[in-house]
XYZ file of C-alpha atoms in Angstrom:
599
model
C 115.671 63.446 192.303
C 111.778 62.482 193.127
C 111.709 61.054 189.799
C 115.085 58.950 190.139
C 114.589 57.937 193.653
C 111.007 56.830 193.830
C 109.734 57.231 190.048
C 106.519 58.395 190.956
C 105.567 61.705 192.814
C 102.256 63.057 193.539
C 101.001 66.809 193.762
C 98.179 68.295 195.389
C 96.561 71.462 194.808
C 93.157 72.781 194.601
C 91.505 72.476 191.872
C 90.801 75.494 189.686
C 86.774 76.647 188.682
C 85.477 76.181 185.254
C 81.607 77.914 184.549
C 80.572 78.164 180.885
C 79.901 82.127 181.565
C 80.082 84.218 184.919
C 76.318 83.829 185.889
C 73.862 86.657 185.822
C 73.641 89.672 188.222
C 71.678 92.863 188.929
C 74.627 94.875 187.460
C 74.072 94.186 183.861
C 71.735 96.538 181.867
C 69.696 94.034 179.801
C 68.648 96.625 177.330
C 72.511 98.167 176.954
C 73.995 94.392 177.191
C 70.964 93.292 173.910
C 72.055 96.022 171.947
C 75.780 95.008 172.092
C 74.407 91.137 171.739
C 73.284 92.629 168.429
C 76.644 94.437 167.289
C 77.882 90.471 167.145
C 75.016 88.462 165.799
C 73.797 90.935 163.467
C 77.448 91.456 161.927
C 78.098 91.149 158.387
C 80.523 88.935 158.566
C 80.713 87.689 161.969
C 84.027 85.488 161.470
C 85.854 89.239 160.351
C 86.890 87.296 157.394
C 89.178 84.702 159.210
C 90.247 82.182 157.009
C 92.983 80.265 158.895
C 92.888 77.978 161.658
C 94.193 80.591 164.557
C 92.064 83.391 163.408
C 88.678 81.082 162.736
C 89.174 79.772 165.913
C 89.429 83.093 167.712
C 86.165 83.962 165.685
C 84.493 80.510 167.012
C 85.730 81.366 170.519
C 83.902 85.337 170.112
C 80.732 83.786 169.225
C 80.866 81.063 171.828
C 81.397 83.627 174.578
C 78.075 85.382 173.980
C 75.677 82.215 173.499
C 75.338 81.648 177.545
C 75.017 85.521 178.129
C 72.172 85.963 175.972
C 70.338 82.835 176.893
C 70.794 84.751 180.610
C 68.260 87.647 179.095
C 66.159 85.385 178.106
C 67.649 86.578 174.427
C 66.967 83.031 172.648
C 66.617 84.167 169.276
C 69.955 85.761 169.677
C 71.585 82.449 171.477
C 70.222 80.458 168.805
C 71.376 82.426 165.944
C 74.976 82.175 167.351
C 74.459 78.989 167.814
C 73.714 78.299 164.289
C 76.926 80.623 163.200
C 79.351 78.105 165.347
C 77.513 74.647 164.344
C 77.849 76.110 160.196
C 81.688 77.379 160.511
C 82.817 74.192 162.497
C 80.559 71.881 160.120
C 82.559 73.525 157.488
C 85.733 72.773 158.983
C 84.824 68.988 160.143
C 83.673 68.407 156.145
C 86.883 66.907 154.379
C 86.982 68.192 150.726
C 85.866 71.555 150.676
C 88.240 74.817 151.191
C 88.936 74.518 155.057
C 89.194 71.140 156.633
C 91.430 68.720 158.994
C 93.600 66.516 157.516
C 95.690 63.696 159.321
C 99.354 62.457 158.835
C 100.413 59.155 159.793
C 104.210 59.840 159.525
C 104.010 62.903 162.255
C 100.359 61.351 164.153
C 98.865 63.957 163.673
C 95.560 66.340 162.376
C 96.746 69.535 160.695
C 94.122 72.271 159.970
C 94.198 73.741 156.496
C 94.426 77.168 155.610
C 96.934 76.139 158.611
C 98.761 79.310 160.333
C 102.081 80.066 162.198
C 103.641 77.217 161.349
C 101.091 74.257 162.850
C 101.665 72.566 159.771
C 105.077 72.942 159.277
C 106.354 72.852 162.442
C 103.676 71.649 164.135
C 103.213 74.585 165.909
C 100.366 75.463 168.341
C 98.118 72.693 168.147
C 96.732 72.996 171.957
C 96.071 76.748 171.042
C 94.153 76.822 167.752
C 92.192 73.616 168.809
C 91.408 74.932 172.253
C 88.794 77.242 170.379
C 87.313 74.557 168.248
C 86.812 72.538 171.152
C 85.466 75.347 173.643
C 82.868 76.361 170.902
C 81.788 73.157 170.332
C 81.471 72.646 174.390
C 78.850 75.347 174.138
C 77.139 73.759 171.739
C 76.537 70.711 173.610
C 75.282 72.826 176.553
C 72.247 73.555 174.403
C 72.468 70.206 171.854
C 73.613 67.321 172.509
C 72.561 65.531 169.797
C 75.046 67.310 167.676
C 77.701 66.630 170.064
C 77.309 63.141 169.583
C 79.581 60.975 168.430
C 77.904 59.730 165.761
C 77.220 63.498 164.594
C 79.609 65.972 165.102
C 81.142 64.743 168.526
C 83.545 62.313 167.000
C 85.081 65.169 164.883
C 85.776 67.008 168.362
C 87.130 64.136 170.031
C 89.789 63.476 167.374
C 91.056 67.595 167.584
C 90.936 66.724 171.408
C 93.374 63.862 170.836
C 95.222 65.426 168.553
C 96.140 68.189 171.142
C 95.306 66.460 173.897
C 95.141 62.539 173.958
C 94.427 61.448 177.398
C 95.359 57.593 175.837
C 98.786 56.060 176.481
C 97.750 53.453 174.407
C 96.618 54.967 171.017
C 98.645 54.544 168.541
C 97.329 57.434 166.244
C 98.401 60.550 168.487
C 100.878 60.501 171.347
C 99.982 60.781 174.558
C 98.923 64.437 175.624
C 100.745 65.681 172.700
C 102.910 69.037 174.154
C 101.662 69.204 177.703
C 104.966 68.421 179.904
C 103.932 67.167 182.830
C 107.124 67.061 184.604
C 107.275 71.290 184.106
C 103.483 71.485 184.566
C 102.794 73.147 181.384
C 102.842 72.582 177.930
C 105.322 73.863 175.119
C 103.819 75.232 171.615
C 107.116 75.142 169.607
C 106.444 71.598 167.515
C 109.966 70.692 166.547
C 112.351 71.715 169.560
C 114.825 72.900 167.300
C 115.842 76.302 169.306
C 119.242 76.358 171.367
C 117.044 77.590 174.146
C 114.895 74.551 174.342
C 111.467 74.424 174.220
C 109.122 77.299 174.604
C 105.628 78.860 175.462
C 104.044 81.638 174.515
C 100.568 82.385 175.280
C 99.818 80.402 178.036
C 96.237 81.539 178.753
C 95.563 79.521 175.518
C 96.882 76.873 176.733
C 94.492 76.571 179.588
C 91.972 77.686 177.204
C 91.933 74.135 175.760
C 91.937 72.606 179.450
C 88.843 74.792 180.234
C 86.966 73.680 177.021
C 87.877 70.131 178.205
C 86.122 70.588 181.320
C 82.868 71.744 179.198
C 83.115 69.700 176.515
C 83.487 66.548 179.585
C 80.251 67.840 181.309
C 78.246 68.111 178.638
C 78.547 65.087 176.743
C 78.778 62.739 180.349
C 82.621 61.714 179.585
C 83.925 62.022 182.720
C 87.818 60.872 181.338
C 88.103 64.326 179.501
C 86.231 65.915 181.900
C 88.998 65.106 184.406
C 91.672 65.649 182.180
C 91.195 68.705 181.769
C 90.336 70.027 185.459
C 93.725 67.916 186.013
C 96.083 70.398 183.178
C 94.104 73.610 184.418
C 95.056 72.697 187.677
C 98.244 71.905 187.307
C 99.180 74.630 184.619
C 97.363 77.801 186.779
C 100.643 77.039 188.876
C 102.993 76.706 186.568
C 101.868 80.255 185.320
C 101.346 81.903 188.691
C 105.073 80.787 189.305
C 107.201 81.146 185.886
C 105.199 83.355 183.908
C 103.759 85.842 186.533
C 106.115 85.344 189.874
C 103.601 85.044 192.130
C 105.639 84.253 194.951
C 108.221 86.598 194.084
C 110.485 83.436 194.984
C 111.205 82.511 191.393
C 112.557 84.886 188.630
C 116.174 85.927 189.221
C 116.583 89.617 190.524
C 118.736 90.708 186.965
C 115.620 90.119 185.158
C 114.153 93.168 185.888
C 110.041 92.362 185.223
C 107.313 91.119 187.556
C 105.655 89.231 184.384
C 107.424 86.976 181.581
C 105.677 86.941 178.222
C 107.425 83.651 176.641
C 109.045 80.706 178.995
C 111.886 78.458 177.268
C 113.175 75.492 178.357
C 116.366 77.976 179.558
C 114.728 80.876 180.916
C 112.253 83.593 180.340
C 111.478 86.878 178.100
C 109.759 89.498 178.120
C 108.367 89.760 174.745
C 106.215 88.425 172.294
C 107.047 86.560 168.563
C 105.620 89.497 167.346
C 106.015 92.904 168.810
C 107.718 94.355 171.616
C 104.449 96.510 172.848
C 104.501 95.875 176.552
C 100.253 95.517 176.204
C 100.607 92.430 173.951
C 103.232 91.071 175.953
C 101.076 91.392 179.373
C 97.670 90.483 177.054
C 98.786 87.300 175.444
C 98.761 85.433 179.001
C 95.579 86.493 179.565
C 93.393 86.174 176.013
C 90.718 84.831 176.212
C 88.784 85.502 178.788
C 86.245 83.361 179.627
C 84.943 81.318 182.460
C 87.822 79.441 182.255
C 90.190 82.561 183.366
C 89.440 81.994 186.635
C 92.306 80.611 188.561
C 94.049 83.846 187.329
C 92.305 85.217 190.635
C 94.015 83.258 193.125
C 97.055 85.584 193.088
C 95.470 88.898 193.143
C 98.920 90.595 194.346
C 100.542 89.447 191.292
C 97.657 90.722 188.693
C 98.216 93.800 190.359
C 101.930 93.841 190.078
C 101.848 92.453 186.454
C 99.640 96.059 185.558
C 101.840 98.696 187.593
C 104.561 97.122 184.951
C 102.427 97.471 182.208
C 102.107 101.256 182.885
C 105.491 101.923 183.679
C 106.565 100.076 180.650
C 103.854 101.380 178.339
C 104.595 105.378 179.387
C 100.963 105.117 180.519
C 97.358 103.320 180.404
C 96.908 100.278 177.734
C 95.734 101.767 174.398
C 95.050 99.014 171.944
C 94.367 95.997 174.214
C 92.632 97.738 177.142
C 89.277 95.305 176.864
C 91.623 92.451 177.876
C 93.309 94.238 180.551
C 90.745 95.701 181.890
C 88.790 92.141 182.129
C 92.092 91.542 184.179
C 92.160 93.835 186.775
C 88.624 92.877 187.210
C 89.851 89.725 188.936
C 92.028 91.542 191.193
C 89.974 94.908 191.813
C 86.748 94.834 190.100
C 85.713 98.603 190.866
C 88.567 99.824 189.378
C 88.298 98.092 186.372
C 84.872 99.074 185.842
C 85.852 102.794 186.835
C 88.517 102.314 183.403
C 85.528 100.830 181.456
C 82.863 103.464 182.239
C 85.751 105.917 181.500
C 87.030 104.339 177.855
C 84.291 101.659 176.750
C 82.900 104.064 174.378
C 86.232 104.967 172.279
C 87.737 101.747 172.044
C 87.735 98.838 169.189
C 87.793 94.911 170.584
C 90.368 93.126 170.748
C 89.594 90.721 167.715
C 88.912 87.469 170.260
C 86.786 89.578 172.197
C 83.066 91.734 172.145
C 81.600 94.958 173.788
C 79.416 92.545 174.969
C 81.144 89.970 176.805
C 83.299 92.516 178.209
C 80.623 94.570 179.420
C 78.563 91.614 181.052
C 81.948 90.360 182.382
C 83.423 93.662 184.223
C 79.506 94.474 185.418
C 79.390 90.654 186.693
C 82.444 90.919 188.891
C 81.812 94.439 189.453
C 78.425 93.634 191.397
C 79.585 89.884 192.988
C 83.312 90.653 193.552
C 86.259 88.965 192.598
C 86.565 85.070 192.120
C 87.398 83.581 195.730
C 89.555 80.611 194.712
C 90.232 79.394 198.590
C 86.980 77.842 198.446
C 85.895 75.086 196.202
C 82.786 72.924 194.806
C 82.688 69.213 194.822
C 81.822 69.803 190.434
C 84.513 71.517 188.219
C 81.609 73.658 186.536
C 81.456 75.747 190.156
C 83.049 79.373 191.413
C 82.981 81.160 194.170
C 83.113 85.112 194.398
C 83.498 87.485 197.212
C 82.230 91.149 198.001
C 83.534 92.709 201.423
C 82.172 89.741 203.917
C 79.464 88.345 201.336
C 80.500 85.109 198.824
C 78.014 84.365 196.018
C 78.376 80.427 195.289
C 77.900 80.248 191.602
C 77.990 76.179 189.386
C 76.216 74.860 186.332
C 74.637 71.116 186.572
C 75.153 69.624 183.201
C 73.002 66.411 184.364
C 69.509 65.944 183.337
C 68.429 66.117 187.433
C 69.022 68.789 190.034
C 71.848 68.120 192.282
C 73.375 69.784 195.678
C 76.412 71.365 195.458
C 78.528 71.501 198.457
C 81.690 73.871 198.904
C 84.323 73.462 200.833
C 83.564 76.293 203.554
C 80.329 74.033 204.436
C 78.063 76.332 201.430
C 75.560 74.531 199.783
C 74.166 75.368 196.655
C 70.758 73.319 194.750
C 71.202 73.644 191.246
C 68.262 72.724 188.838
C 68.707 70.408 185.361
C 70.785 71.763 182.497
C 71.406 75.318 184.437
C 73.270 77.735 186.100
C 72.626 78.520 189.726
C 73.713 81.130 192.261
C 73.593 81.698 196.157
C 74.666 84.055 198.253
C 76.340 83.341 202.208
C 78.197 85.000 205.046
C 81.713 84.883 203.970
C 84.844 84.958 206.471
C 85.281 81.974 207.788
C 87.534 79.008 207.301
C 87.638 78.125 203.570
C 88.507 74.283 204.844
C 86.825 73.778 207.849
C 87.969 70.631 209.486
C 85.443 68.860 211.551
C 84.835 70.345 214.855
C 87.411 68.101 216.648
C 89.160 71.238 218.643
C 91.884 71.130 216.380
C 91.305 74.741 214.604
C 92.745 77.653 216.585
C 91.708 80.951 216.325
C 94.225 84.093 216.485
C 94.012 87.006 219.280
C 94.904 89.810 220.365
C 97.429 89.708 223.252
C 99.121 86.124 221.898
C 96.603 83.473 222.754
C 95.743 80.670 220.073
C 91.965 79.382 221.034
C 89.576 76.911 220.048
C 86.801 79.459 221.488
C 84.566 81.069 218.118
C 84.910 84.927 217.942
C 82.748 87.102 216.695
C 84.376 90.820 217.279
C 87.322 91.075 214.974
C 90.416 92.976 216.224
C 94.024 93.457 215.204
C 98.360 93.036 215.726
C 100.472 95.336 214.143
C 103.805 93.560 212.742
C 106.478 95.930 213.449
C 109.118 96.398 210.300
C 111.588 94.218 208.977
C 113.394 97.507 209.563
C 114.978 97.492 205.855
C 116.675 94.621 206.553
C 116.274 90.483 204.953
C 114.587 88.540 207.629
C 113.879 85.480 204.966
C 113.608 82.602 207.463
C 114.775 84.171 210.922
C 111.937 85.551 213.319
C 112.441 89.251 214.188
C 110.245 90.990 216.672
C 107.688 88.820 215.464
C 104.215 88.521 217.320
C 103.447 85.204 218.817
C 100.700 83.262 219.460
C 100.495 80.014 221.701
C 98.310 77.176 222.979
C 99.067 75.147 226.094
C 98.288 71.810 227.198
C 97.134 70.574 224.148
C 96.631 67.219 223.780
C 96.376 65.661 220.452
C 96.628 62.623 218.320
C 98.913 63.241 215.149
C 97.160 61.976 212.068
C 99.308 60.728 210.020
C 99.652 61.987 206.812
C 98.129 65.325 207.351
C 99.781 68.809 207.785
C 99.566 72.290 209.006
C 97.415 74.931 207.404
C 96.683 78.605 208.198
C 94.723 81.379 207.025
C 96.044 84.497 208.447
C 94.715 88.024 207.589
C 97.143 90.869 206.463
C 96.926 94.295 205.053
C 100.179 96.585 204.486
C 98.166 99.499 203.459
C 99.694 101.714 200.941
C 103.145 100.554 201.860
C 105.272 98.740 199.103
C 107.710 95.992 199.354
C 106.472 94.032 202.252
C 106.366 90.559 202.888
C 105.108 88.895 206.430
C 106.396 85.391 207.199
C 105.128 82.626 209.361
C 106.484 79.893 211.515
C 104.597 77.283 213.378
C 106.115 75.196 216.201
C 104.994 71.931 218.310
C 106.489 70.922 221.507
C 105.054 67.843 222.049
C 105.345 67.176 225.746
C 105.247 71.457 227.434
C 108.991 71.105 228.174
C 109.998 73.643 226.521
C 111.891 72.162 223.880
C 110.136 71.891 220.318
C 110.256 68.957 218.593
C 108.628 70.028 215.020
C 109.308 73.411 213.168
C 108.120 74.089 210.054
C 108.580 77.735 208.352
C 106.902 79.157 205.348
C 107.454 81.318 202.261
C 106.807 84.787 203.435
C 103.374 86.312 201.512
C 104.528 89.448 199.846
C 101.234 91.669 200.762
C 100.370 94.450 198.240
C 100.122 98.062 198.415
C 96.337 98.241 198.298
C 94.329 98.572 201.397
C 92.296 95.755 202.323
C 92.745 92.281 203.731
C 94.908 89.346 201.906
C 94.688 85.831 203.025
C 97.950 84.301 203.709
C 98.186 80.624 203.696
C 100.136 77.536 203.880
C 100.264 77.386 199.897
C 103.000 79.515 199.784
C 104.804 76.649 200.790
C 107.269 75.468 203.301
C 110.206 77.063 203.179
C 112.137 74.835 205.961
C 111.035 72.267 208.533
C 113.298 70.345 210.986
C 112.148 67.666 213.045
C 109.336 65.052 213.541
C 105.592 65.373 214.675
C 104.168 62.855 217.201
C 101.347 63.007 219.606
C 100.332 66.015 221.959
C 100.640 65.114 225.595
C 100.245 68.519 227.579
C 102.111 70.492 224.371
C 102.494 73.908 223.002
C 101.726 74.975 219.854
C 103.173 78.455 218.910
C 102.933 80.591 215.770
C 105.140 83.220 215.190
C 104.402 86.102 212.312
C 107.079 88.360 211.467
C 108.247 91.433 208.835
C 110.522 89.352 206.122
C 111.343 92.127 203.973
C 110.068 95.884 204.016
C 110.774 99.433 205.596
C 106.651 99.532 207.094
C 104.454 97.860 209.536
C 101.738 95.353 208.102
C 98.537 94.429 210.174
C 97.298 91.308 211.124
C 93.190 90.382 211.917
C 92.688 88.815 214.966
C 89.606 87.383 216.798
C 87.572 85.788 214.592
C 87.563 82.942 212.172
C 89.210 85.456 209.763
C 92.940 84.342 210.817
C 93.191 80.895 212.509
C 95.718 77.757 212.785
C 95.053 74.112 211.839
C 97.073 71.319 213.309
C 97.781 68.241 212.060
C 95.817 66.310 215.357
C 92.852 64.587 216.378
């Protein structure tokens, strides 16, 4: 209706990191991560004897992984070796004439890869996938040589996979625009010729975003801003079409006959869970996360729903992951980093790779987020090569500078990070606070104890308990809820802008929770409110620890009109949606606070 009504429609959320590698800590053995480093480079056949597009390109992507992480060590012999292993095999391929190479049709527009595999020639199949590789390996490149990445070198070759499986052109007549990306769905579809009753469909859609990451790279590297942009634009907007149809993250969107908390294909009609090939629950769960890389990132911003997505792999596996456990492991790791290094101390030495993936990237990876914490995705850098990650109260600010100068960072919590020339840099600050500060114009409140909303900065943190829903479906209807008011306010509405919160919760060990929030304005202290607006209730997990609850699980309902503040009341009221326990809330410090829409 958007679409008929007023043919355009805009969408706003925040954009998801990018970082060529998670950057070095103090939990990484160099000695233990050299000697896997070694296992890789030092390999008889590095490529495992991939021939085809797919498997090359998972090959490429291995090798890729590991070229930032050794240059970390100060391994450059190692870095440059790999480096010389991923300029040969892609040379290879971007050489027509010999036994692998593109070729182009002008009937279908477009470049086919031969050996091809699962049907990208025949079908079309895939393209974004087995691309996405090329393209992130030869970002990596141009992080150490641009000259190569050049257009006039081997740059041009990239750029014509890149609009192959990605044209960011309207206007080019040899590929159509953005190729299978739908940006009406916010997500692209891998079947090439749409002949299934079920519609469209998707797959693996952590390769998808795989090609949007090594967009960002590739964009940074070689100064084109236009792909750059694309591709923080389809990470962006395709981390939320996966947090809501393939992994639920909301709990608002699969029907409740499906009976999974994680989908591993999406058609145009539905969802399944399974695979093209097997029915193994850990390759269903895997293929949506494969590969991991510093691109995988905005898989962290639903940490409830990682967690979730596991407990079903268990349940449905009869018991721990057996032949993909690097990649799921890597995956809890952005939900609950000690306990996925706990599973990789316990299993790392009786395991074999999954073949896009190394001991040694998974080591440096689950040691990485083991010592820094998980990504924090509520805050963000003004670059799309920066990350943020948070331990307990402590974020580390983490971006690469592609530029030939240093440059200042800033994040969106007020951090500031320096970052020299043609490196990465990290920081560490006092996390906590507001990841959106708005400018200290009275207009953030904080929460406390006893039902006041205040202006006033705490420092000594304290806590509400939200009684229980009682068993019983409060979706949308206040019950016993805890409330928290300001009076006499007065306030100039600014147009345009909205509410936003950031309240602190933590249901314990209890399962099947969910604590919903409702913010009211009367604008003149008569007691009548003019503006209600009620939100998706945050379904809080059964892990102990705080979860940030926010206005981006979206607005459920809102009635009325906002106007100015003359002498008002603004109230927020938190109650139990759904469960059979009490939840807590965080009160009296910057930890849980209210943002009006007013000067």
């Amino acid at each position: 209706m958007k679409v008929r009504e007023g043919k355009t429609f805009t969408t706003t959320q925040k954009s998801s990191p990018v970082l060529p590698a998670l950057p070095e800590s103090s939990g990484i053995d160099r000695a233990r991560l050299k000697t896997h480093l070694d296992e890789v480079a030092n390999a008889a056949d590095p490529f495992s004897g991939a021939t085809d597009t797919y498997w090359t390109g998972k090959a490429l992507g291995r090798l890729a992984q590991l070229v930032p992480v050794a240059d970390q060590i100060g391994e450059t012999a190692t870095r440059d070796k790999l480096l010389g292993l991923l300029k040969g095999r892609l040379q290879e391929w971007f050489t027509a004439g010999g036994a692998s190479e593109f070729s182009y049709d002008r009937d279908w527009k477009t470049l086919t890869g031969y050996p091809a595999s699962y049907g990208s020639d025949t079908e079309l199949n895939d393209h974004h996938f087995h691309y996405s590789y090329y393209v992130y390996a030869a970002a990596i490149i141009a992080q150490y040589d641009r000259a190569w990445a050049a257009d006039s070198a081997w740059g041009g070759m990239v750029k014509t996979l890149i609009r192959d499986a990605a044209n960011p052109a309207r206007d080019d007549t040899a590929f159509p625009f953005l190729r299978g990306f739908d940006v009406y769905a916010g997500h692209s579809w891998a079947s090439g010729h749409q002949g299934f009753a079920a519609g469209n469909n998707q797959e693996s859609s952590s390769e998808s975003t795989n090609l949007s990451a090594a967009l960002v790279l590739w964009g940074s590297a070689t100064d084109d801003n236009e792909l750059r942009d694309l591709g923080a634009y389809l990470l962006t907007t395709e981390s939320e079409a996966i947090a809501q149809y393939w992994f639920d993250a909301d709990q608002q969107v699969f029907p409740s006959g499906f009976g999974h908390d994680t989908a591993g294909m999406v058609w145009g009609s539905g969802a399944a869970y399974a695979t093209w090939w097997t029915a193994n629950p850990e390759e269903i769960h895997g293929i949506n996360v494969l590969p991991v890389t510093g691109g995988s990132l905005h898989l962290s911003g639903h940490k409830a729903a990682i967690r979730r997505n596991l407990a079903e792999l268990v349940r449905e596996n009869g018991g721990p992951a057996v032949e993909w456990r690097d990649i799921l492991w890597e995956f809890e790791s952005l939900a609950d980093p000690a306990a996925a290094k706990a599973k990789w101390d316990a299993g790392q030495a009786g395991y074999t790779p999954e073949q896009g993936e190394s001991k040694a990237h998974t080591y440096h990876w689950i040691g990485t987020l083991d010592t820094l914490g998980a990504p924090d995705t509520t805050v963000t850098g003004d670059i799309p090569t920066s990350a943020v990650f948070s331990k307990g109260t402590t974020r580390t600010y983490a971006a690469h500078n592609f530029g030939a100068s240093p440059r200042t960072v800033t994040f969106s919590d007020g951090a500031t990070l320096t970052v020299p020339a043609r490196s990465t840099a990290t920081g560490t600050g006092t996390g906590g606070g507001d990841p959106d500060p708005d400018p200290p114009t009275g207009n953030v409140f904080q929460l406390r104890t006893g039902g006041a909303l205040t202006t006033a900065t705490g420092t000594t943190a304290g806590g509400d308990t939200v009684p229980s829903a009682g068993g019983a479906n409060h979706d949308g209807t206040p019950y016993q809820p805890l409330v928290y008011e300001a009076r006499k306010v007065n306030g100039t509405y600014a147009a345009g802008a909205s509410t936003a919160f950031r309240i602190q919760l933590d249901a314990g060990n209890a399962v099947g929770l969910g604590q919903q929030a409702r913010i009211s304005y009367d604008l003149t202290g008569d007691g009548s409110f003019e503006r209600t607006e009620t939100y998706r209730y945050f379904a809080t997990d059964p892990v102990t620890g705080w979860e940030t609850y926010s206005e981006s699980s979206g607005l459920k309902s809102a009635t009325g009109t906002l106007g100015n503040l003359t002498g008002g009341t603004v109230r927020l009221e938190v109650w139990s949606a759904i469960g059979n326990a009490p939840a807590k809330l965080r009160t009296g410090t910057s930890d849980s606070t209210l943002t009006i829409p007013f000067g």
